[in-house]
Structures are given as C-alpha cells and as structure tokens.
Amino acid sequence: MTLDRRLFLLSAAALPACQMMEPRIAMPDAWRLGYTNPPADGFEPAVMRKMSGRLPDAFGGTLYRNGPAQFAYGGQTAQHWFDGDGMVQAIRFEGGAAVHRGRFVATPKRKGEQAAGRFLAPGFGTEADPEYPLGSADDANAANTSVLMSGGELLALWEGGSAWRMDPDTLESRGPKIWRDDLAGMPFLAHPKREPDGTVWNLAPGGRRVGFYRINPDGTIRDFGLVDIGVAAYMHDWAMTASELIILVQPWILKRSRPPFAAHLAWEPERGLVAQVYNKNDFSLKRTVQCPPRAFYHTGSAWTDADGAIHLDVAFYDRPVLGQGGGANLIAGKYATSVDEIEPEVCLLTLPIKGDGVLRESGLQGEFLQADPRRSGLFRRHVLVLTGRAPGRPGHTGVARIDWNTGDVARFDFGPGQMVEEFLVVPKPGDMTEAAAWAVGRTLNLEARASEVHVFDLARLADGPVVTYRAPRSWPLGFHGTFVAA
C-alpha cells in the first residue's frame, strides 16, 4: 500500500470518532480544552491536514510530547496539574505528511485509578486515598513530564520514580526501565542532558542526596554516583558543560518528605541560590558559587569560556509559582490573572571561577528554554523560548529566539487564539552552523478547537511557520518532548 493511500485511510477512519469526542465548550472558555480529559483509550493514528506551506524535504522524524492528561473522574478533579496521568503524543513527519497518535502511559497508578474510577495515588499536590497500597514510589508514578529516546527505547519520564518504557511506534507501555538491579525504582529526573557523542547524563533527586546517572549511547548504564547537596531543595532541571555538571540549589526547601510535597515546601530567600559545580570524572572535585535568590523550573544549556567561567540561560522567577494548589483552578475551569500570569525573565547566569554569580537580564519574559542539541555543553549564541500572553486565559501565544551575542530578539506571535507549547530546536542535516535548524512545536487552536503543529526556519523565526498541520482533534497541553530524526 502506498504512503498516500495509507494516510488517507487512517484519516477517514479517525475523523468521525474525533468529531464525536470534541467537547462542547464556548469560545471564551475554549482554553479549557488544554485541561480536558482525552479518550481513555487514547488516539489512534490520524492524518493532520496541511493548512499552509510545505514540509522541507530534509525534515523527517517524530515529535514526541508528554504531559498530564487525566484531570477528572466524574466530579472529582486533580488537586495539582503535576499529578495527572501522562499521555504521550507522537507526530510523525514523512512524505510531506504529518500523522498523530497518542496513548496514556499504563503505569500501576493509571491502571488502579481507571479500575476504581477515581484518584487514589499520592502526588506532588495530591492527598492519597488512605487505603491505596503504596509499595514503592512507582505505585504513584504518573509518567507525565517528558520523554527520552535511549538505546532504541522511548522512555516516559517523571520526577519521583522510574522512567517508563514505551514502544516508539505503537506507544504501547512496557513497564519500568531498570538501568541496574540496585537502581530499580530510583528517581530519574525529567531533564536528562545528552552530550554530542550520545552519552546521556541525568539526576536522581532524593532530598539532600542526589544521584548522577551516566548512560552510554547504546542505552546501557556506564556508572552512577551520589553527592550530598546539603539541603532538600526542589529540583526539576539542571545544567551540564563539556566537563562539569551543575546543580542549581534554589532556596525552595522541602521541609517534610511526604506527599503532598507541595504542602511542605518553604521559600527561604535568605539562603540565596547556590550553584554546585561537579567534575564529570570525579564528583569530589566540587566548587560552589553564591547567586541572588531566585526560583526556576527550566534552564537552557551551559558552556565554559576560555577563563573557566560557566554561562547558562535560566528562566528566573522572583518567587516560586505552581506550588501548593498549582494549576488546580485551571483544571476546574477557573482563571485568576493575579496568580496564573506570573512570568519569569530569561537571564544569562555567569558562574565565575572566583566570586559570586552574575545575572544578565534579557528583558524578555519567557519559559521552556531550548537550545541547539548539537551545542550541548558547548558555546552557543541562541536560545529559543515561549513568550507572550493573552488577556483572560492562561498559556503563551508565541515563540522567540534570543541572541546573547547581540541581545537581539526575534519573535513570532500566533495571537490570542492559540495556546503554545514548548518548541524544540531540530538541526538541519549536513550543516553544523548554529542557525541551520528548525523550530518545531504544537499549539492549541482555540477557534478551530484542534491541535496544530508548526515548523519554523530558526534563522527566520519572525517570518512565521514554513508549514502548519492541523489535527482532526485536540489534546491537553503538555510539558516536554523530544524529536527523533528519521
């Protein structure tokens, strides 16, 4: 069967069911689609309609996305955005077409709550049912934060437990990833870092003690080591240079290690933010750099200059957001401007060999930082971020690219009718220059009530997408993803 005929049949089969599933939400509240349950069985493959442009001949592969997607059981809603069951979306680009499918990650938490028809497991902001059997952290694993391709396996990631194995083609769940018998059930942070040679590093947060994974390009584990960071700080992202690993210990401290964790976090700005820098080959070689008090969720990437100073971009908040109760109002369909529109500033943090850290403020409010993956740990100029807000609803409206050499900002705004997810930088094959890349990501079109995916030429971001596809359905807003080239 030819590709075109296969795509036509997939599209024809999926469309009637998708039309029937579309929630009836009035246009002013259409943003609620981003927090509405998708079908429990997920989404079978369906062709996305090309709305404009043309897919570049050299662009091919699969965009994987992950995020919470189970927000309610009947009248019971999730108590925190971070606690909804993960649903992995896959958008495959091939032959000028884009095909979408999506499936929930079949963790023990997912299976148990589906059978019971209600929320049971504890979480970041969720109280547990007292009768829920919690034998290990993986019994509460929502597998809802990011994805990693390692050794031919697609892994759905969560903050507090195992990575969850999935088939890259069918998205069928295959159980927890056990890197080594003594590491079974060990946390695996949602922001692994990949070196240019394919080696993956990641953290295992566990209060004061944090583990470092080093994973070979073929997906086998090379080694694992522990360090003591001195305090149980909230941790979601970190940074890496060619030779060093950087943990930013923010002054958001977990006072009691039991769920719901959000209820036990305290903001202690008098501590400041402390950067701990570890040598990749000897964790005993460590230095610390004191920095101004800031909260953060996401870094871009880091590099070391000729003088030994480390530079990394971070989206810094003056204080934490999405703590206790974070996102619960949005799940319930309520939007409070004073709470939900707090935005960080994109900054370049410099960690000198001696002295305190220095912040360079860009003046741009933005989140979900992404850089050229070929430059991981190496010098680079650009970082891609989400930016822009629409009055009366949550979410971003645009993407922007900052050039740290010149301070210039290029941006494209989709307008108030779109909610924008994290965009990824996808290198163009055969050209190693930093600007030779695409930016690819998904939006929720509120007027069409449908998900869209867009591909930009990174060097001409302000010109708009070179191609846009629209799905015959919508799915909830996600957190993070990865792109796997064909």
Short mmCIF file of C-alpha atoms in Angstrom, two decimals, residues 235-459:
data_model
loop_
_atom_site.label_atom_id
_atom_site.label_comp_id
_atom_site.label_asym_id
_atom_site.label_seq_id
_atom_site.Cartn_x
_atom_site.Cartn_y
_atom_site.Cartn_z
CA MET A 235 14.63 20.20 41.71
CA HIS A 236 13.26 19.95 38.16
CA ASP A 237 16.14 20.95 35.86
CA TRP A 238 19.91 21.36 35.95
CA ALA A 239 22.81 22.04 33.55
CA MET A 240 25.93 20.49 32.03
CA THR A 241 29.06 21.70 30.24
CA ALA A 242 31.58 19.61 28.33
CA SER A 243 33.40 18.77 31.57
CA GLU A 244 31.15 19.74 34.50
CA LEU A 245 27.70 19.07 35.99
CA ILE A 246 25.82 21.99 37.60
CA ILE A 247 23.09 21.68 40.22
CA LEU A 248 21.33 24.97 41.00
CA VAL A 249 20.18 24.63 44.61
CA GLN A 250 17.29 27.06 44.82
CA PRO A 251 16.01 28.27 48.21
CA TRP A 252 12.72 26.40 47.88
CA ILE A 253 13.15 23.78 50.57
CA LEU A 254 11.24 20.57 51.25
CA LYS A 255 10.62 20.52 54.99
CA ARG A 256 8.87 17.17 55.15
CA SER A 257 9.48 14.29 52.77
CA ARG A 258 5.95 13.01 52.35
CA PRO A 259 3.13 13.76 49.89
CA PRO A 260 1.60 16.08 49.06
CA PHE A 261 5.08 17.56 48.67
CA ALA A 262 3.83 20.99 47.58
CA ALA A 263 2.33 21.50 51.03
CA HIS A 264 5.76 21.05 52.66
CA LEU A 265 7.86 23.41 50.52
CA ALA A 266 9.12 26.64 52.09
CA TRP A 267 10.59 29.65 50.27
CA GLU A 268 13.74 30.80 52.13
CA PRO A 269 15.27 33.61 50.02
CA GLU A 270 17.86 34.43 52.68
CA ARG A 271 19.74 31.32 51.52
CA GLY A 272 20.14 32.68 48.01
CA LEU A 273 20.58 30.32 45.08
CA VAL A 274 23.73 28.19 45.27
CA ALA A 275 25.33 26.70 42.15
CA GLN A 276 27.19 23.47 42.86
CA VAL A 277 29.65 22.53 40.10
CA TYR A 278 30.96 18.94 39.90
CA ASN A 279 33.71 17.48 37.74
CA LYS A 280 32.25 14.78 35.46
CA ASN A 281 35.06 12.34 36.18
CA ASP A 282 35.48 12.98 39.91
CA PHE A 283 32.48 14.15 41.93
CA SER A 284 34.75 15.02 44.88
CA LEU A 285 36.07 17.92 42.77
CA LYS A 286 33.36 20.46 43.55
CA ARG A 287 33.04 24.21 43.80
CA THR A 288 30.11 26.37 44.86
CA VAL A 289 29.02 29.80 43.63
CA GLN A 290 26.62 32.01 45.58
CA CYS A 291 23.91 33.66 43.45
CA PRO A 292 20.94 36.00 44.07
CA PRO A 293 17.78 34.33 45.44
CA ARG A 294 15.68 33.11 42.54
CA ALA A 295 13.26 30.28 41.77
CA PHE A 296 13.28 28.43 38.48
CA TYR A 297 11.94 25.44 36.60
CA HIS A 298 13.97 25.41 33.39
CA THR A 299 17.47 26.05 32.13
CA GLY A 300 18.63 26.21 28.51
CA SER A 301 22.15 24.79 28.31
CA ALA A 302 25.58 25.71 29.65
CA TRP A 303 29.12 26.22 28.39
CA THR A 304 32.54 27.18 29.78
CA ASP A 305 34.50 30.13 28.38
CA ALA A 306 38.28 30.49 27.97
CA ASP A 307 38.61 31.90 31.50
CA GLY A 308 36.82 28.94 33.08
CA ALA A 309 33.58 30.81 33.82
CA ILE A 310 30.35 28.91 33.17
CA HIS A 311 27.42 30.54 31.37
CA LEU A 312 23.89 29.18 31.29
CA ASP A 313 20.48 30.60 30.47
CA VAL A 314 17.67 30.21 33.01
CA ALA A 315 14.06 31.39 33.27
CA PHE A 316 14.19 33.00 36.72
CA TYR A 317 11.20 33.85 38.94
CA ASP A 318 11.37 36.22 41.92
CA ARG A 319 9.50 33.59 43.93
CA PRO A 320 8.07 30.11 43.30
CA VAL A 321 4.87 29.56 41.37
CA LEU A 322 2.81 26.40 40.84
CA GLY A 323 3.42 25.32 44.40
CA GLN A 324 0.56 24.28 46.67
CA GLY A 325 -2.65 24.28 44.63
CA GLY A 326 -0.76 24.92 41.39
CA GLY A 327 -2.94 24.50 38.34
CA ALA A 328 -5.93 23.22 40.33
CA ASN A 329 -8.03 26.25 39.38
CA LEU A 330 -7.21 25.80 35.69
CA ILE A 331 -8.25 22.14 35.87
CA ALA A 332 -11.53 23.28 37.43
CA GLY A 333 -12.02 25.79 34.60
CA LYS A 334 -11.17 28.90 36.64
CA TYR A 335 -8.59 31.50 35.67
CA ALA A 336 -7.17 34.04 38.14
CA THR A 337 -4.96 36.65 36.48
CA SER A 338 -3.10 37.61 39.65
CA VAL A 339 -2.00 34.03 40.24
CA ASP A 340 -1.70 32.49 36.79
CA GLU A 341 0.13 35.23 34.85
CA ILE A 342 3.34 35.37 36.90
CA GLU A 343 6.12 35.12 34.32
CA PRO A 344 9.87 34.63 34.69
CA GLU A 345 12.59 36.63 32.95
CA VAL A 346 15.06 34.88 30.68
CA CYS A 347 18.54 35.51 32.11
CA LEU A 348 22.11 34.50 31.39
CA LEU A 349 23.75 33.36 34.63
CA THR A 350 27.55 33.50 34.81
CA LEU A 351 29.41 31.40 37.38
CA PRO A 352 32.98 32.72 37.65
CA ILE A 353 35.93 30.73 38.97
CA LYS A 354 36.02 33.11 41.95
CA GLY A 355 33.30 35.34 43.35
CA ASP A 356 29.51 35.39 43.20
CA GLY A 357 27.29 34.56 40.27
CA VAL A 358 26.23 37.37 37.95
CA LEU A 359 22.86 37.73 36.22
CA ARG A 360 22.44 39.28 32.79
CA GLU A 361 18.76 40.07 32.29
CA SER A 362 17.37 39.89 28.77
CA GLY A 363 14.25 41.97 29.47
CA LEU A 364 12.17 39.19 27.89
CA GLN A 365 9.60 37.25 29.84
CA GLY A 366 9.65 33.65 28.72
CA GLU A 367 9.75 29.96 29.65
CA PHE A 368 10.56 26.48 28.30
CA LEU A 369 14.10 27.25 27.11
CA GLN A 370 15.59 25.19 24.28
CA ALA A 371 18.98 25.32 22.53
CA ASP A 372 20.67 23.57 19.62
CA PRO A 373 21.23 19.97 20.82
CA ARG A 374 24.47 19.80 18.81
CA ARG A 375 25.85 22.51 21.10
CA SER A 376 25.01 20.81 24.40
CA GLY A 377 27.79 21.77 26.81
CA LEU A 378 29.47 23.93 24.15
CA PHE A 379 29.44 27.64 23.35
CA ARG A 380 26.36 28.90 21.53
CA ARG A 381 24.57 32.19 20.93
CA HIS A 382 20.88 31.38 20.68
CA VAL A 383 18.13 30.16 22.96
CA LEU A 384 14.51 29.52 21.95
CA VAL A 385 11.72 30.34 24.43
CA LEU A 386 7.95 30.62 24.71
CA THR A 387 6.67 34.12 25.33
CA GLY A 388 3.58 36.33 25.09
CA ARG A 389 0.29 36.29 26.97
CA ALA A 390 -3.36 36.76 26.00
CA PRO A 391 -5.73 38.52 28.41
CA GLY A 392 -8.35 36.39 30.08
CA ARG A 393 -6.76 32.99 29.60
CA PRO A 394 -3.63 31.02 30.54
CA GLY A 395 -0.82 29.91 28.27
CA HIS A 396 1.69 31.50 25.91
CA THR A 397 0.97 32.97 22.50
CA GLY A 398 4.36 32.99 20.76
CA VAL A 399 7.95 31.87 20.38
CA ALA A 400 11.13 33.97 20.49
CA ARG A 401 14.85 33.50 19.82
CA ILE A 402 17.42 35.42 21.86
CA ASP A 403 20.93 36.08 20.54
CA TRP A 404 23.15 36.51 23.61
CA ASN A 405 25.97 37.99 21.49
CA THR A 406 23.92 40.90 20.22
CA GLY A 407 20.96 40.99 22.59
CA ASP A 408 18.61 40.85 19.59
CA VAL A 409 15.25 39.09 19.96
CA ALA A 410 13.36 37.61 17.01
CA ARG A 411 9.80 36.53 17.70
CA PHE A 412 6.58 35.27 16.19
CA ASP A 413 3.22 35.62 17.91
CA PHE A 414 0.33 33.36 16.96
CA GLY A 415 -2.20 35.74 18.52
CA PRO A 416 -4.74 35.28 21.30
CA GLY A 417 -6.47 32.39 19.53
CA GLN A 418 -3.56 29.96 20.08
CA MET A 419 -2.04 28.34 23.19
CA VAL A 420 1.61 27.46 22.55
CA GLU A 421 3.58 24.50 23.94
CA GLU A 422 7.35 24.10 24.22
CA PHE A 423 9.13 24.34 20.83
CA LEU A 424 12.22 22.23 20.10
CA VAL A 425 15.30 23.05 18.04
CA VAL A 426 15.84 20.44 15.29
CA PRO A 427 19.19 20.68 13.42
CA LYS A 428 19.26 20.67 9.63
CA PRO A 429 21.31 17.72 8.36
CA GLY A 430 24.66 18.47 6.75
CA ASP A 431 25.12 21.98 8.19
CA MET A 432 26.73 22.43 11.62
CA THR A 433 26.23 26.20 11.90
CA GLU A 434 24.04 27.09 14.85
CA ALA A 435 21.36 28.93 12.88
CA ALA A 436 20.95 25.97 10.49
CA ALA A 437 17.99 24.47 12.33
CA TRP A 438 14.23 24.31 12.50
CA ALA A 439 11.93 25.04 15.43
CA VAL A 440 9.05 22.60 15.77
CA GLY A 441 6.18 22.59 18.22
CA ARG A 442 2.49 22.28 18.84
CA THR A 443 -0.26 24.81 19.52
CA LEU A 444 -3.90 24.51 20.56
CA ASN A 445 -6.06 26.50 18.11
CA LEU A 446 -8.94 27.73 20.26
CA GLU A 447 -11.20 28.83 17.40
CA ALA A 448 -10.78 25.55 15.49
CA ARG A 449 -10.75 23.54 18.75
CA ALA A 450 -7.94 21.50 17.30
CA SER A 451 -4.25 20.85 17.86
CA GLU A 452 -1.77 22.14 15.30
CA VAL A 453 1.92 21.55 14.70
CA HIS A 454 4.25 24.12 13.14
CA VAL A 455 7.74 24.02 11.68
CA PHE A 456 9.81 27.25 11.50
CA ASP A 457 13.16 28.01 9.96
CA LEU A 458 15.02 29.07 13.11
CA ALA A 459 17.10 31.70 11.27
#
